[in-house]
Short mmCIF file of C-alpha atoms in Angstrom, two decimals:
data_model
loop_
_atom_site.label_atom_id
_atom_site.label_comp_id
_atom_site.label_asym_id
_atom_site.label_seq_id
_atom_site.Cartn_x
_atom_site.Cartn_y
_atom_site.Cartn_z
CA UNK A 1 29.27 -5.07 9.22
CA UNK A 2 29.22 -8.67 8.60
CA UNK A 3 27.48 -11.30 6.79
CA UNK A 4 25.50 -14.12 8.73
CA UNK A 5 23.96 -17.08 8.83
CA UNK A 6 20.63 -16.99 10.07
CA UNK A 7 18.13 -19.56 11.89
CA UNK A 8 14.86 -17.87 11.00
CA UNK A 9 12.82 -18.56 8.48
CA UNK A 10 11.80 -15.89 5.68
CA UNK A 11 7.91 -15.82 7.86
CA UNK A 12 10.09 -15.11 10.59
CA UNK A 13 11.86 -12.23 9.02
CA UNK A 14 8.77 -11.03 6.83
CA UNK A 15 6.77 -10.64 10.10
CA UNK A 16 9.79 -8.97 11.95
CA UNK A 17 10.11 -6.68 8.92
CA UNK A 18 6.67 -5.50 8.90
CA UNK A 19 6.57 -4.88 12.40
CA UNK A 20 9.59 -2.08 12.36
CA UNK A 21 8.33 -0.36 9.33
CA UNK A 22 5.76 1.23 7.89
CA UNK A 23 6.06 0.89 4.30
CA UNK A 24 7.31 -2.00 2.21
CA UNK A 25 7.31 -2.29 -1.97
CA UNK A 26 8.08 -5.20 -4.43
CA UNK A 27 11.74 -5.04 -4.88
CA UNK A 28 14.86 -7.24 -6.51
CA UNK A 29 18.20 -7.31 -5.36
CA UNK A 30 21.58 -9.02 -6.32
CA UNK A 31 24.04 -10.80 -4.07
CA UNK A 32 27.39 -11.18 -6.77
CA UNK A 33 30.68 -12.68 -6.19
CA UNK A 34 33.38 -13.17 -9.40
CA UNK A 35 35.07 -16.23 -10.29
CA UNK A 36 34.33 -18.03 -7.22
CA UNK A 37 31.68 -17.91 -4.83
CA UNK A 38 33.68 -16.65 -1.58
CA UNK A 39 34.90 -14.00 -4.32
CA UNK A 40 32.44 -11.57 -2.80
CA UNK A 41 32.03 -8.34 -5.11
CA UNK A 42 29.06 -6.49 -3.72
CA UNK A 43 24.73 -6.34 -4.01
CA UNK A 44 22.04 -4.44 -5.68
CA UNK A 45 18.90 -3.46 -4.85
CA UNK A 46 16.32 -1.92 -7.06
CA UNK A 47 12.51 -0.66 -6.23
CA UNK A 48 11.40 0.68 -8.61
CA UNK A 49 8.01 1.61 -7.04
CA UNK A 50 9.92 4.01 -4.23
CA UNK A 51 12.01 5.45 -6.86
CA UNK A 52 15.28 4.05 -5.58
CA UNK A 53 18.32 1.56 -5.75
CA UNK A 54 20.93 0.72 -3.32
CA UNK A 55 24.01 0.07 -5.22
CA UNK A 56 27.82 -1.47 -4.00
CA UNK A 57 30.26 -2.11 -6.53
CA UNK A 58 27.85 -3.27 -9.17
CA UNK A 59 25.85 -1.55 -10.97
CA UNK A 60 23.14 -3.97 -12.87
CA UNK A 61 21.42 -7.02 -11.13
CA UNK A 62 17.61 -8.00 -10.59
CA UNK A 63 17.27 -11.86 -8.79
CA UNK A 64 15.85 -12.40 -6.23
CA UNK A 65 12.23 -10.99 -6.42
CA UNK A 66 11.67 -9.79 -2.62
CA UNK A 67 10.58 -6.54 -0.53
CA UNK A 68 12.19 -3.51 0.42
CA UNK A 69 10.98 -1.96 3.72
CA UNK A 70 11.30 1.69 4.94
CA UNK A 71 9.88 3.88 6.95
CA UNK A 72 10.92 7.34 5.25
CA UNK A 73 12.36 7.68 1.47
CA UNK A 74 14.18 11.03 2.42
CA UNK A 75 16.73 8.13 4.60
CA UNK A 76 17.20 6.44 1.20
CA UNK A 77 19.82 8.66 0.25
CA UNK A 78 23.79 9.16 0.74
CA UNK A 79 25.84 6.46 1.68
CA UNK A 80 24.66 3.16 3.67
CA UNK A 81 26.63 -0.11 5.58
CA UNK A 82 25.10 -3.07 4.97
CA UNK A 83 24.93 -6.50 6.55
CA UNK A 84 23.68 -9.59 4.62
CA UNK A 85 21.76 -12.28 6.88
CA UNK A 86 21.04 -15.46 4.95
CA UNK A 87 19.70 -19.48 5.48
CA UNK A 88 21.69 -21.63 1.99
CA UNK A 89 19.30 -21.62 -0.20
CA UNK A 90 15.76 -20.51 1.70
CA UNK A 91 16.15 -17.08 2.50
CA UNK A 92 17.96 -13.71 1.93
CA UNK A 93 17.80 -10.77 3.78
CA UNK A 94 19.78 -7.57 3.44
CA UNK A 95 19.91 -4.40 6.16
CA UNK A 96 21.34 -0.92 5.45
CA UNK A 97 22.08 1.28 7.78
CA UNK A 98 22.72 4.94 7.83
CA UNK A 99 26.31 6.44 8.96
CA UNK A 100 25.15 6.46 12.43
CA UNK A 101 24.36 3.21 12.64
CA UNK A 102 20.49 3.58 12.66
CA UNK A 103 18.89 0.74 10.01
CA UNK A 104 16.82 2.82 7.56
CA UNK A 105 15.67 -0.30 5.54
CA UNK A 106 15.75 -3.90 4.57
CA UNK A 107 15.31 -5.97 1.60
CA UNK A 108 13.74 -9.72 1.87
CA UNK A 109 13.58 -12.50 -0.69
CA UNK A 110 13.12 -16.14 -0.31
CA UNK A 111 14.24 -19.14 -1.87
CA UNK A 112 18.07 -17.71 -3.09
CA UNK A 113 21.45 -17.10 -1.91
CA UNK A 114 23.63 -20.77 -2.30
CA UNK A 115 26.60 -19.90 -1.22
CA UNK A 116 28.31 -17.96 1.82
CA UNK A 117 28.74 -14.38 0.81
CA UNK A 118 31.58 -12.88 3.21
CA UNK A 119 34.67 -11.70 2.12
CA UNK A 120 36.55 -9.80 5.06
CA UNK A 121 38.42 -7.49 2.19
CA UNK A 122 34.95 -6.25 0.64
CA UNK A 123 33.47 -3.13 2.45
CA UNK A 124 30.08 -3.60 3.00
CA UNK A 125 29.14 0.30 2.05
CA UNK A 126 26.66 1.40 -0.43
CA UNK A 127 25.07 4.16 -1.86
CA UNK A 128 21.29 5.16 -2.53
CA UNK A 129 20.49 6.37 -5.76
CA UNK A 130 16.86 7.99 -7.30
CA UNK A 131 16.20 4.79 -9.83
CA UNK A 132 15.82 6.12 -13.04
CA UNK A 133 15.50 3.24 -15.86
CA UNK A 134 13.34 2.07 -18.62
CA UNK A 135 12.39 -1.49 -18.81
CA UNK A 136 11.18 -2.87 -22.29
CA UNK A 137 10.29 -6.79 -23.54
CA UNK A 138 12.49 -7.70 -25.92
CA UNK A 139 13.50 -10.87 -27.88
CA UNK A 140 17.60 -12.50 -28.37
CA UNK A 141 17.44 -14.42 -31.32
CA UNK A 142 20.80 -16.46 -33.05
CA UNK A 143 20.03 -19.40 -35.76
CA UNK A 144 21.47 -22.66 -34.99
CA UNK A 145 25.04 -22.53 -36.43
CA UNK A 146 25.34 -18.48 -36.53
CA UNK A 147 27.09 -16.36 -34.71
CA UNK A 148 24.90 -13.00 -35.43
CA UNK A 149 22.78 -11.94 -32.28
CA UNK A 150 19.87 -9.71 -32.00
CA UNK A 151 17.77 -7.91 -29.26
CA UNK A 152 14.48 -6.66 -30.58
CA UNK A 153 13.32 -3.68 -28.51
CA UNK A 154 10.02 -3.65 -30.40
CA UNK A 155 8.07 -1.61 -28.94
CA UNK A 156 10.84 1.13 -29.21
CA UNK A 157 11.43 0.20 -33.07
CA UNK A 158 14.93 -0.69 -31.54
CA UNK A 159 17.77 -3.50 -31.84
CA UNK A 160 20.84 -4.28 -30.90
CA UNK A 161 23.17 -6.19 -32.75
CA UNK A 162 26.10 -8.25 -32.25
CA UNK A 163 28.54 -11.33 -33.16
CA UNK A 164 29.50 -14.25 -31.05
CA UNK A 165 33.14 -15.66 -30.98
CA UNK A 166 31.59 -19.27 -32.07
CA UNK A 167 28.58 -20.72 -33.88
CA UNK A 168 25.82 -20.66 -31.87
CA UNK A 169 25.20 -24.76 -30.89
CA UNK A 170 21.75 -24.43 -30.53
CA UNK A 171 20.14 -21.19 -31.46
CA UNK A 172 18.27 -18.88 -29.52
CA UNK A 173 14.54 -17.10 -29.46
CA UNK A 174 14.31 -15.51 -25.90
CA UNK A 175 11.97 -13.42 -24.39
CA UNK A 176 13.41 -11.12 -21.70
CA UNK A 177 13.91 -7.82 -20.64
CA UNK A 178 16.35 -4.58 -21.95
CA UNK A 179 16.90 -2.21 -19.45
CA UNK A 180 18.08 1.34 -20.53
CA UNK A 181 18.48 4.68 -18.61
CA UNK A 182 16.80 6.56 -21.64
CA UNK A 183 16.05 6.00 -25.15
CA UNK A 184 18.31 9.15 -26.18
CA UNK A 185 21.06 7.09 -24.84
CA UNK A 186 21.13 5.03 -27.59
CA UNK A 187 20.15 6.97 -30.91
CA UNK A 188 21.14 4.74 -34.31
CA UNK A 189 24.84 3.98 -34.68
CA UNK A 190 25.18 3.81 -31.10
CA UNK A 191 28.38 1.62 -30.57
CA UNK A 192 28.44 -0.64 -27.15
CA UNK A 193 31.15 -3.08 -25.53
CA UNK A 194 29.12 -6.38 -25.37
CA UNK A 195 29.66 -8.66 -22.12
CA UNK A 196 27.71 -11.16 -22.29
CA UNK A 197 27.26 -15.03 -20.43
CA UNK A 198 24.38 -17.56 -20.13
CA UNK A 199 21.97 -15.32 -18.10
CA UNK A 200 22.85 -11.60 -18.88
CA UNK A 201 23.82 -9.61 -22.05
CA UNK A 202 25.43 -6.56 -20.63
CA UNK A 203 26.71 -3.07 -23.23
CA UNK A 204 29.30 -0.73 -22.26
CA UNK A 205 30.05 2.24 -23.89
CA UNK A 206 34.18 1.75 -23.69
CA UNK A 207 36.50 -0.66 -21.60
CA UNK A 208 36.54 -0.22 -18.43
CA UNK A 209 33.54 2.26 -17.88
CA UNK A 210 31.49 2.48 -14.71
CA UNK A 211 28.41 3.07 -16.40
CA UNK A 212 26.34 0.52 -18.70
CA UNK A 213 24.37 1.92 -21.51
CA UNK A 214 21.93 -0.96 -21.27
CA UNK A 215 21.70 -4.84 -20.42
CA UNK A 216 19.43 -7.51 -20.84
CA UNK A 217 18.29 -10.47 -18.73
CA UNK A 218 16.25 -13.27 -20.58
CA UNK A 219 12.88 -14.35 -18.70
CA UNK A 220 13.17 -17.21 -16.31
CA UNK A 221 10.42 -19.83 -16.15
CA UNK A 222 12.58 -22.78 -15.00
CA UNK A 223 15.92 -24.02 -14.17
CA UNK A 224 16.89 -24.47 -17.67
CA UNK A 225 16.07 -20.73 -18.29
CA UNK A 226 19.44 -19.65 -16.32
CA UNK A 227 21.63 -20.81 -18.97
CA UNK A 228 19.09 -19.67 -21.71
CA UNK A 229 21.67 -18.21 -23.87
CA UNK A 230 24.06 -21.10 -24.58
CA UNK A 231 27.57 -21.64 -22.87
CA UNK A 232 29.40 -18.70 -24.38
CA UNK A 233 30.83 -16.17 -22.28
CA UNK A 234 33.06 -13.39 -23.17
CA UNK A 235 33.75 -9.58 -23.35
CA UNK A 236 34.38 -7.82 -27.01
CA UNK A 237 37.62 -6.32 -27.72
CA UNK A 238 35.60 -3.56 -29.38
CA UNK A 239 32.55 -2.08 -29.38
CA UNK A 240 30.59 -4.53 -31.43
CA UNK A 241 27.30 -4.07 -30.16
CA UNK A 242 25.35 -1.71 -32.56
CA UNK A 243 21.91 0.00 -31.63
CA UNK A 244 20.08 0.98 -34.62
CA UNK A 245 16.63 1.23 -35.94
CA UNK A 246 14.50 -2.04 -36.13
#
């Protein structure tokens, strides 16, 4: 299925939308490429309201804000082909289909997607999953000059701590979000591989695992938000990250 450029505008597609189905909930969704941006990886999309996520080849991911629309959550399951329609930087629209072709949803956002997404060697399958997380406000802090990190889950009496390769430049006090499966995931003394970069922390329980324990995405409020934690980016050679009691 293939990924397009579109000439309608996100009214267009909202209207268009609403007209083939007969339910639609607040959703986010991820478009993510590697190194590059024609290095196409896969997309995400979570609603949490409908108790469901659409997930290929990544596994975390929550930007744009946008809709989902369905007409049935018993076609959210199994396996799904996809085809991304988008406008640079204006609108975003994702379609999954069912084996047989017939489209069983779509996901809209506005105002995303800067780059062209196809990559001819990426299948564009997926697979829908019940969305089971927990979502809690939380706050990164580093002092100017340090390179010890903390994410206060507070309202879990929670942290997670870690070190940075470098000083931190210019400190940090972020709020944002932790998202974890279940607190009995991470009971004290919980060790985590840390990945983290300027807009996501992300923790691992080993190299090279599928599944994240956790990961957390500071709040964004303006462009200088999406580089809210500094200009370090790297992956731990061990599991560095500790969860513990706050």
């Amino acid at each position: 299925m293939p990924v397009v450029r579109t000439t309608k505008t996100f009214r267009e597609l909202r209207n268009q939308a609403e007209d083939d189905f007969k339910f639609h909930q607040p959703a986010v969704a991820l478009v993510y490429h590697g190194g590059s941006a024609q290095d196409f990886i896969g997309i995400r999309i979570e609603c949490a309201k409908a108790g469901k996520e659409f997930v290929s080849n990544i596994a975390f991911g929550r930007d744009p804000d946008g809709e989902l629309y369905y007409n049935d959550l018993l076609e959210l399951r199994g396996v799904g082909k996809y085809e991304i329609q988008f406008k640079v930087g204006q609108v975003l629209q994702i379609i999954v289909r069912n084996p047989n072709n017939g489209i069983v949803a779509c996901a809209s956002a506005i105002g995303w997607l800067s780059f062209d997404a196809d990559h001819p060697e990426v299948p564009l399958v997926g697979k829908w999953n019940d969305y089971k997380a927990l979502d809690v406000a939380s706050v990164i802090t580093c002092a100017v000059g340090s390179t010890d990190v903390t994410i206060s889950l507070d309202s879990l009496a929670k942290k997670v701590t870690f070190k940075l390769p470098s000083p931190c430049v210019k400190g940090m006090n972020h709020m944002g979000t932790t998202t974890i499966v279940s607190v009995n995931d991470i009971p004290n003394g919980t060790c985590s591989m840390v990945d983290f970069d300027a807009d996501r922390v992300l923790f691992y329980p080993k190299i090279g695992s599928t599944v994240m324990t956790g990961y957390f995405i500071p709040s964004v409020k303006d462009k200088a938000d999406l580089v809210a934690l500094g200009q370090q980016a790297f992956i731990s050679s061990s599991a560095n990250g500790i969860w513990q009691a706050a």
